Amino acid sequence: MNSPHAYSPEQIDAVYRAISERRDVRHFRPDPVDEAVLQRLLQAAHAAPSVGLMQPWRFIRIRNPDLRRQLHAEIERERQRTAEALGQRSDEFMQLKVQGVLDCAEVCVVTLMNERERHVFGRRTMPEMDLASASCAVQNLWLAARAEGIGVGWVSIYEPAAVSELLQLPEGARAIAILCIGHVDAFYDKPMLELEGWAERGKLDDYVMVDSWQPEKAERAQQQWRDAQQRQQQGADKNGSQESGRE
C-alpha cells in the first residue's frame, strides 16, 4: 500500500534519478553558474537535518582568484604527500587530477562552526554528529546540483590547518570540504573511481545486516574491496611491463 503522503510517480523517479546519477566531478567548463541557481543550491544545503538543530555548517564562497590558486597549491602539496603514503598505487593516484579547483565556476568551502562544544543535544556521547550533520548539507547541495544539471566535486585532499589559516578560520572551526561547482560537458556513466578501476560499489546485500553484526557479510564486503585493489594493481603492473617493453 502506497503512503498517502507520497509524491507523484514522476517526482519519486526524479528523486531516485538524482541519487543514482550524482557524480563526483573533476572536469568543468568555465561558464559562470547563474547566481539564482547557486542560491538554490546553498538553500538546499542549509535545509539539511542537523543534530539538535545546531546547523554546524558555514559556507565560504571563494571569490578572490589568488586565494583560489593558494587553495589549489595546498591541495597539490597534500596530493603529493598522499601519493607517497599510497606506495605501489601512487602512480595511479597521481592520475586523478584536481584541476577542477582552478577551472570550475564556483569554489565553496564548507566548514564546521567554532564553539561546537556548546551544543550538547545529540552530541554528548557522539560529538562527531556535527560532522555528520554538515555532511548531510553537502549531500543536499550535491543532489540539488545534479537536478539542476550542475556538476560538483568534493575535494578533501588538503591539510585542514593550512586551509584554516588561508581562510582565517577562528579557533575550533574546521574546513571539511572544498566543493568545486560548475557546468560540465557530460556526467560520467559511473563514478569516476569505478571507471578508473580504483574500486567498485559493493553488493547491497553484503552491507545490510539484521539484528547483529554478521561477520561473513562484513568479510565479503571487505573482499570485494581487496579484489578491486588487486585487479587494479595487476593492470598497473601489466601496463608498466608493456611500457618497459616499448622502451
PDB file of C-alpha atoms in Angstrom:
ATOM      1  CA  MET A   1       0.000   0.000   0.000  1.00  0.00           C
ATOM      2  CA  ASN A   2       1.409   3.354  -1.005  1.00  0.00           C
ATOM      3  CA  SER A   3       1.581   6.113   1.562  1.00  0.00           C
ATOM      4  CA  PRO A   4      -0.995   8.879   1.092  1.00  0.00           C
ATOM      5  CA  HIS A   5       1.891  11.306   1.672  1.00  0.00           C
ATOM      6  CA  ALA A   6       3.940  10.022  -1.279  1.00  0.00           C
ATOM      7  CA  TYR A   7       4.934  12.256  -4.157  1.00  0.00           C
ATOM      8  CA  SER A   8       3.690  11.564  -7.657  1.00  0.00           C
ATOM      9  CA  PRO A   9       5.429   8.694  -9.513  1.00  0.00           C
ATOM     10  CA  GLU A  10       7.250  11.220 -11.709  1.00  0.00           C
ATOM     11  CA  GLN A  11       8.513  13.146  -8.696  1.00  0.00           C
ATOM     12  CA  ILE A  12       9.614   9.951  -6.958  1.00  0.00           C
ATOM     13  CA  ASP A  13      11.508   8.870 -10.066  1.00  0.00           C
ATOM     14  CA  ALA A  14      13.224  12.258 -10.227  1.00  0.00           C
ATOM     15  CA  VAL A  15      14.475  11.936  -6.634  1.00  0.00           C
ATOM     16  CA  TYR A  16      15.905   8.464  -7.195  1.00  0.00           C
ATOM     17  CA  ARG A  17      17.369   9.539 -10.514  1.00  0.00           C
ATOM     18  CA  ALA A  18      19.261  12.398  -8.873  1.00  0.00           C
ATOM     19  CA  ILE A  19      20.605   9.971  -6.278  1.00  0.00           C
ATOM     20  CA  SER A  20      21.710   7.353  -8.807  1.00  0.00           C
ATOM     21  CA  GLU A  21      23.199   9.859 -11.265  1.00  0.00           C
ATOM     22  CA  ARG A  22      25.050  12.024  -8.749  1.00  0.00           C
ATOM     23  CA  ARG A  23      28.738  12.072  -9.605  1.00  0.00           C
ATOM     24  CA  ASP A  24      31.942  13.419  -8.111  1.00  0.00           C
ATOM     25  CA  VAL A  25      33.092  15.623 -11.000  1.00  0.00           C
ATOM     26  CA  ARG A  26      36.652  16.623 -11.835  1.00  0.00           C
ATOM     27  CA  HIS A  27      36.234  18.257 -15.254  1.00  0.00           C
ATOM     28  CA  PHE A  28      34.397  21.561 -15.629  1.00  0.00           C
ATOM     29  CA  ARG A  29      33.603  24.203 -18.192  1.00  0.00           C
ATOM     30  CA  PRO A  30      34.487  27.776 -17.162  1.00  0.00           C
ATOM     31  CA  ASP A  31      30.995  29.161 -17.893  1.00  0.00           C
ATOM     32  CA  PRO A  32      29.540  31.003 -14.879  1.00  0.00           C
ATOM     33  CA  VAL A  33      26.670  29.438 -12.960  1.00  0.00           C
ATOM     34  CA  ASP A  34      23.646  31.674 -12.582  1.00  0.00           C
ATOM     35  CA  GLU A  35      23.550  33.268  -9.133  1.00  0.00           C
ATOM     36  CA  ALA A  36      19.922  32.240  -8.666  1.00  0.00           C
ATOM     37  CA  VAL A  37      20.934  28.608  -9.181  1.00  0.00           C
ATOM     38  CA  LEU A  38      23.800  28.929  -6.690  1.00  0.00           C
ATOM     39  CA  GLN A  39      21.436  30.406  -4.141  1.00  0.00           C
ATOM     40  CA  ARG A  40      19.058  27.471  -4.603  1.00  0.00           C
ATOM     41  CA  LEU A  41      21.932  25.044  -4.060  1.00  0.00           C
ATOM     42  CA  LEU A  42      23.022  26.819  -0.884  1.00  0.00           C
ATOM     43  CA  GLN A  43      19.433  26.918   0.337  1.00  0.00           C
ATOM     44  CA  ALA A  44      19.163  23.175  -0.259  1.00  0.00           C
ATOM     45  CA  ALA A  45      22.336  22.669   1.779  1.00  0.00           C
ATOM     46  CA  HIS A  46      21.028  24.882   4.560  1.00  0.00           C
ATOM     47  CA  ALA A  47      17.807  22.814   4.673  1.00  0.00           C
ATOM     48  CA  ALA A  48      19.758  19.731   5.762  1.00  0.00           C
ATOM     49  CA  PRO A  49      18.952  17.981   9.041  1.00  0.00           C
ATOM     50  CA  SER A  50      21.301  18.644  11.948  1.00  0.00           C
ATOM     51  CA  VAL A  51      21.543  17.190  15.418  1.00  0.00           C
ATOM     52  CA  GLY A  52      19.866  19.478  17.931  1.00  0.00           C
ATOM     53  CA  LEU A  53      19.228  21.855  15.009  1.00  0.00           C
ATOM     54  CA  MET A  54      22.737  23.169  15.637  1.00  0.00           C
ATOM     55  CA  GLN A  55      23.310  23.903  11.919  1.00  0.00           C
ATOM     56  CA  PRO A  56      27.088  23.495  12.261  1.00  0.00           C
ATOM     57  CA  TRP A  57      27.853  24.329   8.625  1.00  0.00           C
ATOM     58  CA  ARG A  58      29.327  27.561   7.355  1.00  0.00           C
ATOM     59  CA  PHE A  59      29.819  28.176   3.629  1.00  0.00           C
ATOM     60  CA  ILE A  60      32.737  30.287   2.389  1.00  0.00           C
ATOM     61  CA  ARG A  61      32.468  31.248  -1.265  1.00  0.00           C
ATOM     62  CA  ILE A  62      35.894  31.839  -2.790  1.00  0.00           C
ATOM     63  CA  ARG A  63      35.796  34.937  -4.976  1.00  0.00           C
ATOM     64  CA  ASN A  64      39.462  36.004  -4.807  1.00  0.00           C
ATOM     65  CA  PRO A  65      41.430  34.390  -7.699  1.00  0.00           C
ATOM     66  CA  ASP A  66      44.672  34.468  -5.703  1.00  0.00           C
ATOM     67  CA  LEU A  67      43.015  32.668  -2.814  1.00  0.00           C
ATOM     68  CA  ARG A  68      41.689  30.029  -5.195  1.00  0.00           C
ATOM     69  CA  ARG A  69      45.215  29.461  -6.513  1.00  0.00           C
ATOM     70  CA  GLN A  70      46.540  29.163  -2.961  1.00  0.00           C
ATOM     71  CA  LEU A  71      43.898  26.547  -2.175  1.00  0.00           C
ATOM     72  CA  HIS A  72      44.893  24.635  -5.294  1.00  0.00           C
ATOM     73  CA  ALA A  73      48.558  24.788  -4.288  1.00  0.00           C
ATOM     74  CA  GLU A  74      47.726  23.354  -0.858  1.00  0.00           C
ATOM     75  CA  ILE A  75      45.703  20.571  -2.475  1.00  0.00           C
ATOM     76  CA  GLU A  76      48.634  19.754  -4.764  1.00  0.00           C
ATOM     77  CA  ARG A  77      51.027  19.586  -1.812  1.00  0.00           C
ATOM     78  CA  GLU A  78      48.777  17.163   0.023  1.00  0.00           C
ATOM     79  CA  ARG A  79      48.199  15.176  -3.158  1.00  0.00           C
ATOM     80  CA  GLN A  80      51.938  14.562  -3.364  1.00  0.00           C
ATOM     81  CA  ARG A  81      52.069  13.504   0.286  1.00  0.00           C
ATOM     82  CA  THR A  82      49.080  11.187  -0.160  1.00  0.00           C
ATOM     83  CA  ALA A  83      50.679   9.607  -3.228  1.00  0.00           C
ATOM     84  CA  GLU A  84      53.825   8.868  -1.228  1.00  0.00           C
ATOM     85  CA  ALA A  85      51.731   7.241   1.509  1.00  0.00           C
ATOM     86  CA  LEU A  86      49.948   5.011  -1.030  1.00  0.00           C
ATOM     87  CA  GLY A  87      53.150   3.265  -2.036  1.00  0.00           C
ATOM     88  CA  GLN A  88      52.522   0.952  -5.002  1.00  0.00           C
ATOM     89  CA  ARG A  89      49.366   2.793  -6.060  1.00  0.00           C
ATOM     90  CA  SER A  90      50.949   6.246  -6.062  1.00  0.00           C
ATOM     91  CA  ASP A  91      51.188   6.484  -9.860  1.00  0.00           C
ATOM     92  CA  GLU A  92      47.508   5.612 -10.268  1.00  0.00           C
ATOM     93  CA  PHE A  93      46.540   8.142  -7.634  1.00  0.00           C
ATOM     94  CA  MET A  94      48.531  10.928  -9.279  1.00  0.00           C
ATOM     95  CA  GLN A  95      46.498  10.432 -12.455  1.00  0.00           C
ATOM     96  CA  LEU A  96      43.425  11.648 -10.556  1.00  0.00           C
ATOM     97  CA  LYS A  97      43.684  15.379 -11.133  1.00  0.00           C
ATOM     98  CA  VAL A  98      42.237  18.214  -9.039  1.00  0.00           C
ATOM     99  CA  GLN A  99      42.442  20.839 -11.770  1.00  0.00           C
ATOM    100  CA  GLY A 100      38.732  21.488 -11.249  1.00  0.00           C
ATOM    101  CA  VAL A 101      39.563  23.824  -8.370  1.00  0.00           C
ATOM    102  CA  LEU A 102      41.011  26.221 -10.934  1.00  0.00           C
ATOM    103  CA  ASP A 103      38.598  25.502 -13.778  1.00  0.00           C
ATOM    104  CA  CYS A 104      35.161  25.440 -12.139  1.00  0.00           C
ATOM    105  CA  ALA A 105      32.832  28.424 -11.950  1.00  0.00           C
ATOM    106  CA  GLU A 106      32.451  28.416  -8.165  1.00  0.00           C
ATOM    107  CA  VAL A 107      34.529  27.181  -5.240  1.00  0.00           C
ATOM    108  CA  CYS A 108      32.748  26.848  -1.914  1.00  0.00           C
ATOM    109  CA  VAL A 109      34.490  25.691   1.248  1.00  0.00           C
ATOM    110  CA  VAL A 110      32.224  24.015   3.778  1.00  0.00           C
ATOM    111  CA  THR A 111      33.417  24.453   7.341  1.00  0.00           C
ATOM    112  CA  LEU A 112      32.286  23.387  10.774  1.00  0.00           C
ATOM    113  CA  MET A 113      31.468  26.301  13.035  1.00  0.00           C
ATOM    114  CA  ASN A 114      33.572  27.164  16.066  1.00  0.00           C
ATOM    115  CA  GLU A 115      32.331  26.677  19.660  1.00  0.00           C
ATOM    116  CA  ARG A 116      30.538  23.451  18.708  1.00  0.00           C
ATOM    117  CA  GLU A 117      31.177  22.139  22.202  1.00  0.00           C
ATOM    118  CA  ARG A 118      28.341  24.345  23.434  1.00  0.00           C
ATOM    119  CA  HIS A 119      25.861  22.160  21.587  1.00  0.00           C
ATOM    120  CA  VAL A 120      25.295  19.108  23.777  1.00  0.00           C
ATOM    121  CA  PHE A 121      21.894  17.932  22.497  1.00  0.00           C
ATOM    122  CA  GLY A 122      22.580  14.752  20.495  1.00  0.00           C
ATOM    123  CA  ARG A 123      26.360  15.119  20.789  1.00  0.00           C
ATOM    124  CA  ARG A 124      27.204  14.279  24.388  1.00  0.00           C
ATOM    125  CA  THR A 125      28.218  10.699  23.568  1.00  0.00           C
ATOM    126  CA  MET A 126      28.768  11.202  19.830  1.00  0.00           C
ATOM    127  CA  PRO A 127      30.438  14.577  19.260  1.00  0.00           C
ATOM    128  CA  GLU A 128      31.130  13.618  15.642  1.00  0.00           C
ATOM    129  CA  MET A 129      27.446  14.212  14.862  1.00  0.00           C
ATOM    130  CA  ASP A 130      28.360  17.782  13.930  1.00  0.00           C
ATOM    131  CA  LEU A 131      30.421  16.399  11.047  1.00  0.00           C
ATOM    132  CA  ALA A 132      27.594  14.021  10.122  1.00  0.00           C
ATOM    133  CA  SER A 133      25.171  16.950  10.035  1.00  0.00           C
ATOM    134  CA  ALA A 134      27.434  19.059   7.823  1.00  0.00           C
ATOM    135  CA  SER A 135      27.884  16.080   5.508  1.00  0.00           C
ATOM    136  CA  CYS A 136      24.106  15.984   5.084  1.00  0.00           C
ATOM    137  CA  ALA A 137      24.303  19.611   3.944  1.00  0.00           C
ATOM    138  CA  VAL A 138      26.914  18.694   1.334  1.00  0.00           C
ATOM    139  CA  GLN A 139      24.766  15.812   0.097  1.00  0.00           C
ATOM    140  CA  ASN A 140      21.724  18.075  -0.181  1.00  0.00           C
ATOM    141  CA  LEU A 141      23.693  20.556  -2.275  1.00  0.00           C
ATOM    142  CA  TRP A 142      25.095  17.747  -4.406  1.00  0.00           C
ATOM    143  CA  LEU A 143      21.706  16.241  -5.230  1.00  0.00           C
ATOM    144  CA  ALA A 144      20.156  19.631  -5.921  1.00  0.00           C
ATOM    145  CA  ALA A 145      23.068  20.436  -8.231  1.00  0.00           C
ATOM    146  CA  ARG A 146      22.572  17.204 -10.177  1.00  0.00           C
ATOM    147  CA  ALA A 147      18.894  18.032 -10.617  1.00  0.00           C
ATOM    148  CA  GLU A 148      19.942  21.463 -11.939  1.00  0.00           C
ATOM    149  CA  GLY A 149      22.458  19.872 -14.328  1.00  0.00           C
ATOM    150  CA  ILE A 150      25.392  21.332 -12.396  1.00  0.00           C
ATOM    151  CA  GLY A 151      28.491  19.317 -11.539  1.00  0.00           C
ATOM    152  CA  VAL A 152      30.050  19.131  -8.069  1.00  0.00           C
ATOM    153  CA  GLY A 153      33.425  17.789  -6.991  1.00  0.00           C
ATOM    154  CA  TRP A 154      34.166  17.240  -3.293  1.00  0.00           C
ATOM    155  CA  VAL A 155      37.876  17.764  -2.599  1.00  0.00           C
ATOM    156  CA  SER A 156      39.185  16.503   0.740  1.00  0.00           C
ATOM    157  CA  ILE A 157      42.875  16.229  -0.119  1.00  0.00           C
ATOM    158  CA  TYR A 158      44.341  19.066   1.928  1.00  0.00           C
ATOM    159  CA  GLU A 159      45.819  19.811   5.325  1.00  0.00           C
ATOM    160  CA  PRO A 160      42.966  21.291   7.427  1.00  0.00           C
ATOM    161  CA  ALA A 161      45.283  23.537   9.435  1.00  0.00           C
ATOM    162  CA  ALA A 162      46.703  25.088   6.260  1.00  0.00           C
ATOM    163  CA  VAL A 163      43.240  25.766   4.835  1.00  0.00           C
ATOM    164  CA  SER A 164      42.097  27.170   8.173  1.00  0.00           C
ATOM    165  CA  GLU A 165      44.967  29.640   8.046  1.00  0.00           C
ATOM    166  CA  LEU A 166      44.236  30.632   4.451  1.00  0.00           C
ATOM    167  CA  LEU A 167      40.573  31.276   5.255  1.00  0.00           C
ATOM    168  CA  GLN A 168      41.279  32.884   8.637  1.00  0.00           C
ATOM    169  CA  LEU A 169      39.003  30.458  10.452  1.00  0.00           C
ATOM    170  CA  PRO A 170      38.525  31.045  14.179  1.00  0.00           C
ATOM    171  CA  GLU A 171      39.905  28.520  16.634  1.00  0.00           C
ATOM    172  CA  GLY A 172      37.723  25.423  16.686  1.00  0.00           C
ATOM    173  CA  ALA A 173      36.314  25.879  13.185  1.00  0.00           C
ATOM    174  CA  ARG A 174      37.389  23.328  10.589  1.00  0.00           C
ATOM    175  CA  ALA A 175      37.165  23.028   6.810  1.00  0.00           C
ATOM    176  CA  ILE A 176      35.588  19.688   5.880  1.00  0.00           C
ATOM    177  CA  ALA A 177      35.062  20.091   2.132  1.00  0.00           C
ATOM    178  CA  ILE A 178      36.265  22.142  -0.788  1.00  0.00           C
ATOM    179  CA  LEU A 179      33.419  21.992  -3.295  1.00  0.00           C
ATOM    180  CA  CYS A 180      34.047  22.667  -6.978  1.00  0.00           C
ATOM    181  CA  ILE A 181      30.781  23.692  -8.638  1.00  0.00           C
ATOM    182  CA  GLY A 182      30.184  24.324 -12.310  1.00  0.00           C
ATOM    183  CA  HIS A 183      28.874  23.347 -15.708  1.00  0.00           C
ATOM    184  CA  VAL A 184      30.118  20.124 -17.291  1.00  0.00           C
ATOM    185  CA  ASP A 185      30.175  18.703 -20.804  1.00  0.00           C
ATOM    186  CA  ALA A 186      28.691  15.441 -19.520  1.00  0.00           C
ATOM    187  CA  PHE A 187      28.196  13.421 -16.363  1.00  0.00           C
ATOM    188  CA  TYR A 188      30.115  10.156 -16.036  1.00  0.00           C
ATOM    189  CA  ASP A 189      28.100   6.976 -16.642  1.00  0.00           C
ATOM    190  CA  LYS A 190      29.588   5.530 -13.460  1.00  0.00           C
ATOM    191  CA  PRO A 191      31.519   7.023 -10.534  1.00  0.00           C
ATOM    192  CA  MET A 192      34.911   8.230 -11.735  1.00  0.00           C
ATOM    193  CA  LEU A 193      36.878   5.972  -9.380  1.00  0.00           C
ATOM    194  CA  GLU A 194      34.936   2.987 -10.686  1.00  0.00           C
ATOM    195  CA  LEU A 195      35.660   3.969 -14.292  1.00  0.00           C
ATOM    196  CA  GLU A 196      39.336   4.335 -13.380  1.00  0.00           C
ATOM    197  CA  GLY A 197      39.331   0.871 -11.825  1.00  0.00           C
ATOM    198  CA  TRP A 198      40.229   2.211  -8.395  1.00  0.00           C
ATOM    199  CA  ALA A 199      37.318   0.423  -6.718  1.00  0.00           C
ATOM    200  CA  GLU A 200      33.732  -0.580  -7.401  1.00  0.00           C
ATOM    201  CA  ARG A 201      30.486  -0.374  -5.497  1.00  0.00           C
ATOM    202  CA  GLY A 202      29.745  -3.493  -3.460  1.00  0.00           C
ATOM    203  CA  LYS A 203      26.567  -5.549  -3.486  1.00  0.00           C
ATOM    204  CA  LEU A 204      23.919  -4.083  -1.198  1.00  0.00           C
ATOM    205  CA  ASP A 205      23.137  -7.432   0.430  1.00  0.00           C
ATOM    206  CA  ASP A 206      26.643  -7.571   1.896  1.00  0.00           C
ATOM    207  CA  TYR A 207      26.120  -4.214   3.600  1.00  0.00           C
ATOM    208  CA  VAL A 208      22.721  -4.902   5.195  1.00  0.00           C
ATOM    209  CA  MET A 209      22.594  -6.963   8.398  1.00  0.00           C
ATOM    210  CA  VAL A 210      19.739  -7.995  10.674  1.00  0.00           C
ATOM    211  CA  ASP A 211      19.742  -7.741  14.477  1.00  0.00           C
ATOM    212  CA  SER A 212      23.516  -8.080  14.863  1.00  0.00           C
ATOM    213  CA  TRP A 213      26.851  -7.827  13.113  1.00  0.00           C
ATOM    214  CA  GLN A 214      27.264 -10.621  10.553  1.00  0.00           C
ATOM    215  CA  PRO A 215      30.987 -11.319  10.093  1.00  0.00           C
ATOM    216  CA  GLU A 216      30.531 -13.272   6.855  1.00  0.00           C
ATOM    217  CA  LYS A 217      28.805 -10.315   5.197  1.00  0.00           C
ATOM    218  CA  ALA A 218      31.377  -7.880   6.517  1.00  0.00           C
ATOM    219  CA  GLU A 219      34.146 -10.090   5.159  1.00  0.00           C
ATOM    220  CA  ARG A 220      32.517 -10.317   1.719  1.00  0.00           C
ATOM    221  CA  ALA A 221      32.254  -6.542   1.573  1.00  0.00           C
ATOM    222  CA  GLN A 222      35.923  -6.229   2.510  1.00  0.00           C
ATOM    223  CA  GLN A 223      36.902  -8.901  -0.003  1.00  0.00           C
ATOM    224  CA  GLN A 224      35.176  -7.006  -2.809  1.00  0.00           C
ATOM    225  CA  TRP A 225      37.406  -4.042  -1.998  1.00  0.00           C
ATOM    226  CA  ARG A 226      40.545  -6.180  -1.845  1.00  0.00           C
ATOM    227  CA  ASP A 227      39.689  -7.859  -5.159  1.00  0.00           C
ATOM    228  CA  ALA A 228      39.223  -4.482  -6.849  1.00  0.00           C
ATOM    229  CA  GLN A 229      42.564  -3.309  -5.471  1.00  0.00           C
ATOM    230  CA  GLN A 230      44.270  -6.442  -6.742  1.00  0.00           C
ATOM    231  CA  ARG A 231      42.760  -6.118 -10.222  1.00  0.00           C
ATOM    232  CA  GLN A 232      43.858  -2.509 -10.411  1.00  0.00           C
ATOM    233  CA  GLN A 233      47.383  -3.375  -9.315  1.00  0.00           C
ATOM    234  CA  GLN A 234      47.605  -6.185 -11.855  1.00  0.00           C
ATOM    235  CA  GLY A 235      46.518  -3.762 -14.564  1.00  0.00           C
ATOM    236  CA  ALA A 236      49.128  -1.239 -13.452  1.00  0.00           C
ATOM    237  CA  ASP A 237      51.849  -3.910 -13.429  1.00  0.00           C
ATOM    238  CA  LYS A 238      50.815  -5.049 -16.914  1.00  0.00           C
ATOM    239  CA  ASN A 239      50.881  -1.509 -18.274  1.00  0.00           C
ATOM    240  CA  GLY A 240      54.247  -0.924 -16.679  1.00  0.00           C
ATOM    241  CA  SER A 241      55.651  -4.064 -18.307  1.00  0.00           C
ATOM    242  CA  GLN A 242      54.298  -3.026 -21.699  1.00  0.00           C
ATOM    243  CA  GLU A 243      55.837   0.424 -21.365  1.00  0.00           C
ATOM    244  CA  SER A 244      59.177  -1.109 -20.416  1.00  0.00           C
ATOM    245  CA  GLY A 245      58.977  -3.333 -23.496  1.00  0.00           C
ATOM    246  CA  ARG A 246      58.408  -0.356 -25.784  1.00  0.00           C
ATOM    247  CA  GLU A 247      61.461   1.371 -24.389  1.00  0.00           C
TER     248      GLU A 247
END
